[in-house]
Short mmCIF file of the N, C-alpha and C atoms (twelve columns), coordinates in Angstrom:
data_MODEL
# 
_entry.id   MODEL 
# 
loop_
_atom_site.group_PDB 
_atom_site.id 
_atom_site.type_symbol 
_atom_site.label_atom_id 
_atom_site.label_alt_id 
_atom_site.label_comp_id 
_atom_site.label_asym_id 
_atom_site.label_seq_id 
_atom_site.Cartn_x 
_atom_site.Cartn_y 
_atom_site.Cartn_z 
_atom_site.pdbx_PDB_model_num 
ATOM 1   N N  . MET A 1  69.654 173.504 54.832  1 
ATOM 2   C CA . MET A 1  70.137 174.910 55.496  1 
ATOM 3   C C  . MET A 1  69.250 175.344 56.154  1 
ATOM 4   N N  . LEU A 2  69.508 176.592 56.477  1 
ATOM 5   C CA . LEU A 2  69.303 177.231 57.003  1 
ATOM 6   C C  . LEU A 2  68.977 178.122 56.269  1 
ATOM 7   N N  . ASP A 3  67.164 178.149 55.576  1 
ATOM 8   C CA . ASP A 3  66.689 179.381 55.404  1 
ATOM 9   C C  . ASP A 3  67.166 180.538 55.278  1 
ATOM 10  N N  . ARG A 4  67.475 180.896 56.412  1 
ATOM 11  C CA . ARG A 4  67.993 182.746 56.299  1 
ATOM 12  C C  . ARG A 4  69.539 182.843 55.866  1 
ATOM 13  N N  . LEU A 5  70.228 182.111 55.524  1 
ATOM 14  C CA . LEU A 5  71.179 182.096 55.367  1 
ATOM 15  C C  . LEU A 5  71.321 182.144 52.915  1 
ATOM 16  N N  . PHE A 6  70.281 180.622 53.429  1 
ATOM 17  C CA . PHE A 6  70.438 179.885 52.103  1 
ATOM 18  C C  . PHE A 6  69.852 181.097 50.899  1 
ATOM 19  N N  . LEU A 7  68.592 181.457 51.940  1 
ATOM 20  C CA . LEU A 7  67.832 182.469 50.388  1 
ATOM 21  C C  . LEU A 7  68.077 184.101 49.934  1 
ATOM 22  N N  . PRO A 8  68.768 184.749 51.043  1 
ATOM 23  C CA . PRO A 8  69.566 186.099 50.683  1 
ATOM 24  C C  . PRO A 8  70.835 185.352 49.841  1 
ATOM 25  N N  . ALA A 9  71.487 184.049 50.295  1 
ATOM 26  C CA . ALA A 9  72.722 184.096 49.209  1 
ATOM 27  C C  . ALA A 9  72.007 183.512 47.608  1 
ATOM 28  N N  . LEU A 10 71.660 183.027 47.539  1 
ATOM 29  C CA . LEU A 10 70.246 182.713 45.943  1 
ATOM 30  C C  . LEU A 10 70.095 184.064 45.210  1 
ATOM 31  N N  . ILE A 11 69.493 184.549 46.090  1 
ATOM 32  C CA . ILE A 11 69.534 186.699 45.699  1 
ATOM 33  C C  . ILE A 11 70.067 186.647 45.426  1 
ATOM 34  N N  . ALA A 12 71.830 187.512 46.365  1 
ATOM 35  C CA . ALA A 12 73.004 187.696 45.442  1 
ATOM 36  C C  . ALA A 12 73.622 186.702 44.553  1 
ATOM 37  N N  . LEU A 13 72.911 185.628 44.469  1 
ATOM 38  C CA . LEU A 13 74.080 184.815 43.669  1 
ATOM 39  C C  . LEU A 13 73.179 184.913 41.840  1 
ATOM 40  N N  . THR A 14 72.026 185.184 42.175  1 
ATOM 41  C CA . THR A 14 71.060 185.722 40.961  1 
ATOM 42  C C  . THR A 14 70.944 187.277 40.229  1 
ATOM 43  N N  . ILE A 15 71.145 187.885 41.231  1 
ATOM 44  C CA . ILE A 15 71.681 189.371 41.501  1 
ATOM 45  C C  . ILE A 15 73.025 189.587 40.099  1 
ATOM 46  N N  . ALA A 16 73.837 188.160 41.045  1 
ATOM 47  C CA . ALA A 16 75.136 189.085 39.996  1 
ATOM 48  C C  . ALA A 16 75.271 187.690 39.042  1 
ATOM 49  N N  . LEU A 17 74.555 187.124 38.630  1 
ATOM 50  C CA . LEU A 17 74.468 186.454 36.997  1 
ATOM 51  C C  . LEU A 17 74.217 187.200 36.290  1 
ATOM 52  N N  . VAL A 18 72.476 188.540 36.666  1 
ATOM 53  C CA . VAL A 18 72.044 189.122 35.722  1 
ATOM 54  C C  . VAL A 18 72.753 189.645 35.744  1 
ATOM 55  N N  . SER A 19 73.653 190.642 36.360  1 
ATOM 56  C CA . SER A 19 74.212 192.034 35.774  1 
ATOM 57  C C  . SER A 19 75.455 191.543 35.347  1 
ATOM 58  N N  . LEU A 20 76.490 190.264 35.447  1 
ATOM 59  C CA . LEU A 20 77.593 189.327 34.851  1 
ATOM 60  C C  . LEU A 20 76.622 189.643 32.570  1 
ATOM 61  N N  . ALA A 21 75.249 188.331 32.997  1 
ATOM 62  C CA . ALA A 21 75.023 188.773 31.386  1 
ATOM 63  C C  . ALA A 21 74.568 189.771 31.152  1 
ATOM 64  N N  . MET A 22 74.504 190.916 31.471  1 
ATOM 65  C CA . MET A 22 74.231 192.221 30.894  1 
ATOM 66  C C  . MET A 22 75.680 193.196 30.158  1 
ATOM 67  N N  . VAL A 23 76.732 192.489 30.896  1 
ATOM 68  C CA . VAL A 23 78.017 192.712 30.699  1 
ATOM 69  C C  . VAL A 23 78.723 192.185 29.856  1 
ATOM 70  N N  . TRP A 24 78.791 191.053 29.577  1 
ATOM 71  C CA . TRP A 24 79.191 189.720 29.047  1 
ATOM 72  C C  . TRP A 24 79.318 189.781 27.548  1 
ATOM 73  N N  . PRO A 25 80.257 189.615 26.420  1 
ATOM 74  C CA . PRO A 25 79.753 189.941 25.516  1 
ATOM 75  C C  . PRO A 25 78.817 188.560 24.931  1 
ATOM 76  N N  . GLN A 26 78.027 188.776 23.940  1 
ATOM 77  C CA . GLN A 26 77.597 188.281 23.808  1 
ATOM 78  C C  . GLN A 26 77.679 187.260 22.247  1 
ATOM 79  N N  . GLY A 27 78.682 186.701 22.208  1 
ATOM 80  C CA . GLY A 27 79.717 185.398 21.781  1 
ATOM 81  C C  . GLY A 27 80.117 186.070 20.664  1 
ATOM 82  N N  . LEU A 28 79.384 185.859 19.431  1 
ATOM 83  C CA . LEU A 28 80.466 186.744 18.588  1 
ATOM 84  C C  . LEU A 28 79.913 188.154 17.930  1 
ATOM 85  N N  . GLY A 29 78.562 188.018 18.079  1 
ATOM 86  C CA . GLY A 29 77.968 188.770 17.945  1 
ATOM 87  C C  . GLY A 29 78.153 190.482 18.353  1 
ATOM 88  N N  . ASP A 30 77.024 191.534 18.467  1 
ATOM 89  C CA . ASP A 30 77.902 192.343 18.894  1 
ATOM 90  C C  . ASP A 30 78.205 192.713 20.590  1 
ATOM 91  N N  . ARG A 31 78.727 194.357 20.512  1 
ATOM 92  C CA . ARG A 31 80.134 194.835 21.514  1 
ATOM 93  C C  . ARG A 31 78.917 194.834 22.409  1 
ATOM 94  N N  . SER A 32 79.789 194.398 23.773  1 
ATOM 95  C CA . SER A 32 78.719 195.270 25.161  1 
ATOM 96  C C  . SER A 32 78.969 195.854 25.026  1 
ATOM 97  N N  . PRO A 33 78.212 196.916 25.684  1 
ATOM 98  C CA . PRO A 33 77.793 198.298 25.918  1 
ATOM 99  C C  . PRO A 33 78.739 199.042 26.456  1 
ATOM 100 N N  . GLY A 34 79.680 199.996 26.829  1 
ATOM 101 C CA . GLY A 34 80.527 200.692 28.011  1 
ATOM 102 C C  . GLY A 34 81.453 200.345 27.175  1 
ATOM 103 N N  . LEU A 35 82.294 200.626 28.281  1 
ATOM 104 C CA . LEU A 35 83.771 200.096 29.061  1 
ATOM 105 C C  . LEU A 35 84.002 198.377 28.157  1 
ATOM 106 N N  . PHE A 36 82.850 198.190 28.646  1 
ATOM 107 C CA . PHE A 36 82.946 196.311 29.005  1 
ATOM 108 C C  . PHE A 36 83.498 195.008 27.055  1 
ATOM 109 N N  . GLY A 37 84.368 194.273 26.976  1 
ATOM 110 C CA . GLY A 37 84.186 193.724 25.889  1 
ATOM 111 C C  . GLY A 37 85.438 194.523 24.820  1 
ATOM 112 N N  . HIS A 38 85.713 194.011 23.737  1 
ATOM 113 C CA . HIS A 38 85.919 194.479 22.655  1 
ATOM 114 C C  . HIS A 38 85.280 194.318 21.157  1 
ATOM 115 N N  . THR A 39 85.839 194.735 20.124  1 
ATOM 116 C CA . THR A 39 85.005 194.540 18.726  1 
ATOM 117 C C  . THR A 39 84.657 193.017 18.309  1 
ATOM 118 N N  . PRO A 40 83.296 192.319 18.809  1 
ATOM 119 C CA . PRO A 40 83.197 191.344 18.127  1 
ATOM 120 C C  . PRO A 40 84.311 190.259 17.035  1 
ATOM 121 N N  . LEU A 41 85.459 189.545 17.129  1 
ATOM 122 C CA . LEU A 41 86.115 188.958 15.919  1 
ATOM 123 C C  . LEU A 41 85.346 188.977 14.326  1 
ATOM 124 N N  . GLN A 42 84.510 188.900 14.263  1 
ATOM 125 C CA . GLN A 42 83.181 188.590 12.882  1 
ATOM 126 C C  . GLN A 42 83.190 189.918 12.694  1 
ATOM 127 N N  . GLN A 43 83.594 191.154 13.019  1 
ATOM 128 C CA . GLN A 43 82.787 192.622 12.970  1 
ATOM 129 C C  . GLN A 43 84.115 192.859 12.615  1 
ATOM 130 N N  . THR A 44 85.210 192.301 11.921  1 
ATOM 131 C CA . THR A 44 86.449 192.785 12.284  1 
ATOM 132 C C  . THR A 44 86.781 193.427 10.718  1 
ATOM 133 N N  . PRO A 45 87.097 194.312 9.538   1 
ATOM 134 C CA . PRO A 45 88.046 194.099 8.939   1 
ATOM 135 C C  . PRO A 45 88.188 193.241 7.793   1 
ATOM 136 N N  . GLU A 46 89.311 192.723 8.483   1 
ATOM 137 C CA . GLU A 46 90.158 191.490 7.974   1 
ATOM 138 C C  . GLU A 46 89.037 189.985 8.149   1 
ATOM 139 N N  . MET A 47 88.222 190.022 9.378   1 
ATOM 140 C CA . MET A 47 87.475 188.817 9.173   1 
ATOM 141 C C  . MET A 47 85.994 188.967 8.003   1 
ATOM 142 N N  . LYS A 48 85.889 190.423 7.742   1 
ATOM 143 C CA . LYS A 48 85.008 190.633 6.765   1 
ATOM 144 C C  . LYS A 48 84.858 190.057 5.860   1 
ATOM 145 N N  . ALA A 49 86.563 190.540 5.354   1 
ATOM 146 C CA . ALA A 49 87.314 190.279 3.967   1 
ATOM 147 C C  . ALA A 49 87.177 188.664 3.861   1 
ATOM 148 N N  . ALA A 50 87.645 188.209 4.983   1 
ATOM 149 C CA . ALA A 50 87.676 186.338 4.875   1 
ATOM 150 C C  . ALA A 50 86.187 186.226 4.626   1 
ATOM 151 N N  . MET A 51 85.206 186.303 5.116   1 
ATOM 152 C CA . MET A 51 83.874 185.632 5.046   1 
ATOM 153 C C  . MET A 51 83.885 185.807 4.111   1 
ATOM 154 N N  . THR A 52 83.633 186.837 3.353   1 
ATOM 155 C CA . THR A 52 83.221 187.319 2.089   1 
ATOM 156 C C  . THR A 52 83.360 186.206 0.652   1 
ATOM 157 N N  . LYS A 53 84.979 186.854 1.101   1 
ATOM 158 C CA . LYS A 53 85.996 185.536 0.243   1 
ATOM 159 C C  . LYS A 53 85.537 184.106 0.126   1 
ATOM 160 N N  . GLU A 54 84.924 184.253 1.395   1 
ATOM 161 C CA . GLU A 54 84.748 182.335 1.375   1 
ATOM 162 C C  . GLU A 54 83.987 181.898 0.791   1 
ATOM 163 N N  . SER A 55 82.557 183.020 0.673   1 
ATOM 164 C CA . SER A 55 81.232 182.493 0.338   1 
ATOM 165 C C  . SER A 55 81.053 182.485 -0.656  1 
ATOM 166 N N  . LEU A 56 81.672 183.644 -1.788  1 
ATOM 167 C CA . LEU A 56 81.857 183.854 -3.394  1 
ATOM 168 C C  . LEU A 56 83.022 182.422 -4.031  1 
ATOM 169 N N  . GLU A 57 83.774 181.670 -2.786  1 
ATOM 170 C CA . GLU A 57 84.328 180.635 -3.306  1 
ATOM 171 C C  . GLU A 57 83.423 179.936 -3.388  1 
ATOM 172 N N  . ALA A 58 82.531 179.215 -2.056  1 
ATOM 173 C CA . ALA A 58 81.717 178.518 -2.306  1 
ATOM 174 C C  . ALA A 58 80.665 178.801 -3.550  1 
ATOM 175 N N  . ASN A 59 79.818 179.882 -3.460  1 
ATOM 176 C CA . ASN A 59 79.418 179.448 -4.364  1 
ATOM 177 C C  . ASN A 59 79.833 179.408 -5.681  1 
ATOM 178 N N  . GLN A 60 80.863 179.958 -6.416  1 
ATOM 179 C CA . GLN A 60 81.724 179.539 -7.479  1 
ATOM 180 C C  . GLN A 60 81.337 177.897 -8.133  1 
ATOM 181 N N  . GLN A 61 82.439 177.465 -6.614  1 
ATOM 182 C CA . GLN A 61 82.129 175.763 -6.403  1 
ATOM 183 C C  . GLN A 61 81.129 175.458 -6.614  1 
ATOM 184 N N  . ALA A 62 80.196 176.141 -6.142  1 
ATOM 185 C CA . ALA A 62 78.300 175.530 -6.061  1 
ATOM 186 C C  . ALA A 62 78.039 175.203 -7.121  1 
ATOM 187 N N  . ALA A 63 78.057 176.743 -8.722  1 
ATOM 188 C CA . ALA A 63 78.117 177.035 -10.016 1 
ATOM 189 C C  . ALA A 63 79.170 175.652 -10.394 1 
ATOM 190 N N  . ARG A 64 79.862 175.477 -10.806 1 
ATOM 191 C CA . ARG A 64 80.936 174.575 -11.223 1 
ATOM 192 C C  . ARG A 64 80.262 173.354 -10.891 1 
ATOM 193 N N  . ALA A 65 79.492 173.049 -9.320  1 
ATOM 194 C CA . ALA A 65 79.159 171.172 -9.999  1 
ATOM 195 C C  . ALA A 65 77.959 171.299 -10.623 1 
ATOM 196 N N  . LYS A 66 77.085 172.346 -10.602 1 
ATOM 197 C CA . LYS A 66 75.503 172.551 -11.048 1 
ATOM 198 C C  . LYS A 66 76.372 172.112 -12.327 1 
ATOM 199 N N  . GLN A 67 76.863 172.965 -12.946 1 
ATOM 200 C CA . GLN A 67 77.104 172.786 -14.531 1 
ATOM 201 C C  . GLN A 67 77.679 171.722 -15.333 1 
ATOM 202 N N  . ALA A 68 78.508 170.296 -14.316 1 
ATOM 203 C CA . ALA A 68 78.811 169.329 -14.661 1 
ATOM 204 C C  . ALA A 68 77.365 168.754 -14.547 1 
ATOM 205 N N  . LEU A 69 76.976 168.866 -13.528 1 
ATOM 206 C CA . LEU A 69 76.126 167.788 -13.223 1 
ATOM 207 C C  . LEU A 69 75.456 167.964 -14.586 1 
ATOM 208 N N  . MET A 70 74.796 169.066 -14.991 1 
ATOM 209 C CA . MET A 70 73.753 169.496 -15.663 1 
ATOM 210 C C  . MET A 70 74.787 169.169 -17.382 1 
ATOM 211 N N  . ASP A 71 75.902 169.199 -18.168 1 
ATOM 212 C CA . ASP A 71 76.813 168.088 -18.569 1 
ATOM 213 C C  . ASP A 71 76.755 166.941 -18.912 1 
ATOM 214 N N  . LEU A 72 76.932 166.663 -17.087 1 
ATOM 215 C CA . LEU A 72 76.862 164.594 -17.479 1 
ATOM 216 C C  . LEU A 72 75.305 164.540 -17.900 1 
ATOM 217 N N  . GLN A 73 74.086 165.132 -17.515 1 
ATOM 218 C CA . GLN A 73 72.981 164.718 -17.472 1 
ATOM 219 C C  . GLN A 73 72.853 165.271 -19.057 1 
ATOM 220 N N  . ALA A 74 73.530 166.194 -19.596 1 
ATOM 221 C CA . ALA A 74 73.439 166.306 -21.542 1 
ATOM 222 C C  . ALA A 74 73.797 164.990 -22.141 1 
ATOM 223 N N  . GLN A 75 75.160 164.877 -21.586 1 
ATOM 224 C CA . GLN A 75 75.268 163.411 -22.681 1 
ATOM 225 C C  . GLN A 75 74.962 162.626 -22.057 1 
ATOM 226 N N  . ARG A 76 74.389 162.120 -20.962 1 
ATOM 227 C CA . ARG A 76 73.301 160.888 -20.662 1 
ATOM 228 C C  . ARG A 76 72.526 160.973 -22.167 1 
ATOM 229 N N  . LEU A 77 71.993 162.081 -22.142 1 
ATOM 230 C CA . LEU A 77 70.156 162.362 -23.276 1 
ATOM 231 C C  . LEU A 77 70.583 162.013 -23.722 1 
ATOM 232 N N  . ALA A 78 71.389 162.785 -24.573 1 
ATOM 233 C CA . ALA A 78 72.144 162.890 -26.531 1 
ATOM 234 C C  . ALA A 78 73.468 162.592 -26.497 1 
ATOM 235 N N  . PRO A 79 73.310 161.505 -26.231 1 
ATOM 236 C CA . PRO A 79 75.100 160.855 -26.467 1 
ATOM 237 C C  . PRO A 79 76.039 161.395 -27.860 1 
ATOM 238 N N  . THR A 80 76.842 162.012 -28.120 1 
ATOM 239 C CA . THR A 80 77.558 162.353 -29.167 1 
ATOM 240 C C  . THR A 80 77.706 161.625 -30.322 1 
ATOM 241 N N  . GLN A 81 77.892 160.053 -29.680 1 
ATOM 242 C CA . GLN A 81 78.974 158.762 -30.244 1 
ATOM 243 C C  . GLN A 81 78.244 157.921 -31.101 1 
# 
């Protein structure tokens, strides 16, 4: 391929990709600057409430599992019968 066509096309493509990366939403993290993008899903109040609820439920389940394990170990070490 001719270098006179390939290298300028490559430079233009590189500039376009860097420009797109500057304004494209960054996953579910921060909002893109200016007029681009929208509020990320994880930053909406509904999603924050759902994530908090799920986290609390997971912590409670882990505490119940830990307590059940401790009860089983106590029964094994000191049987009541």
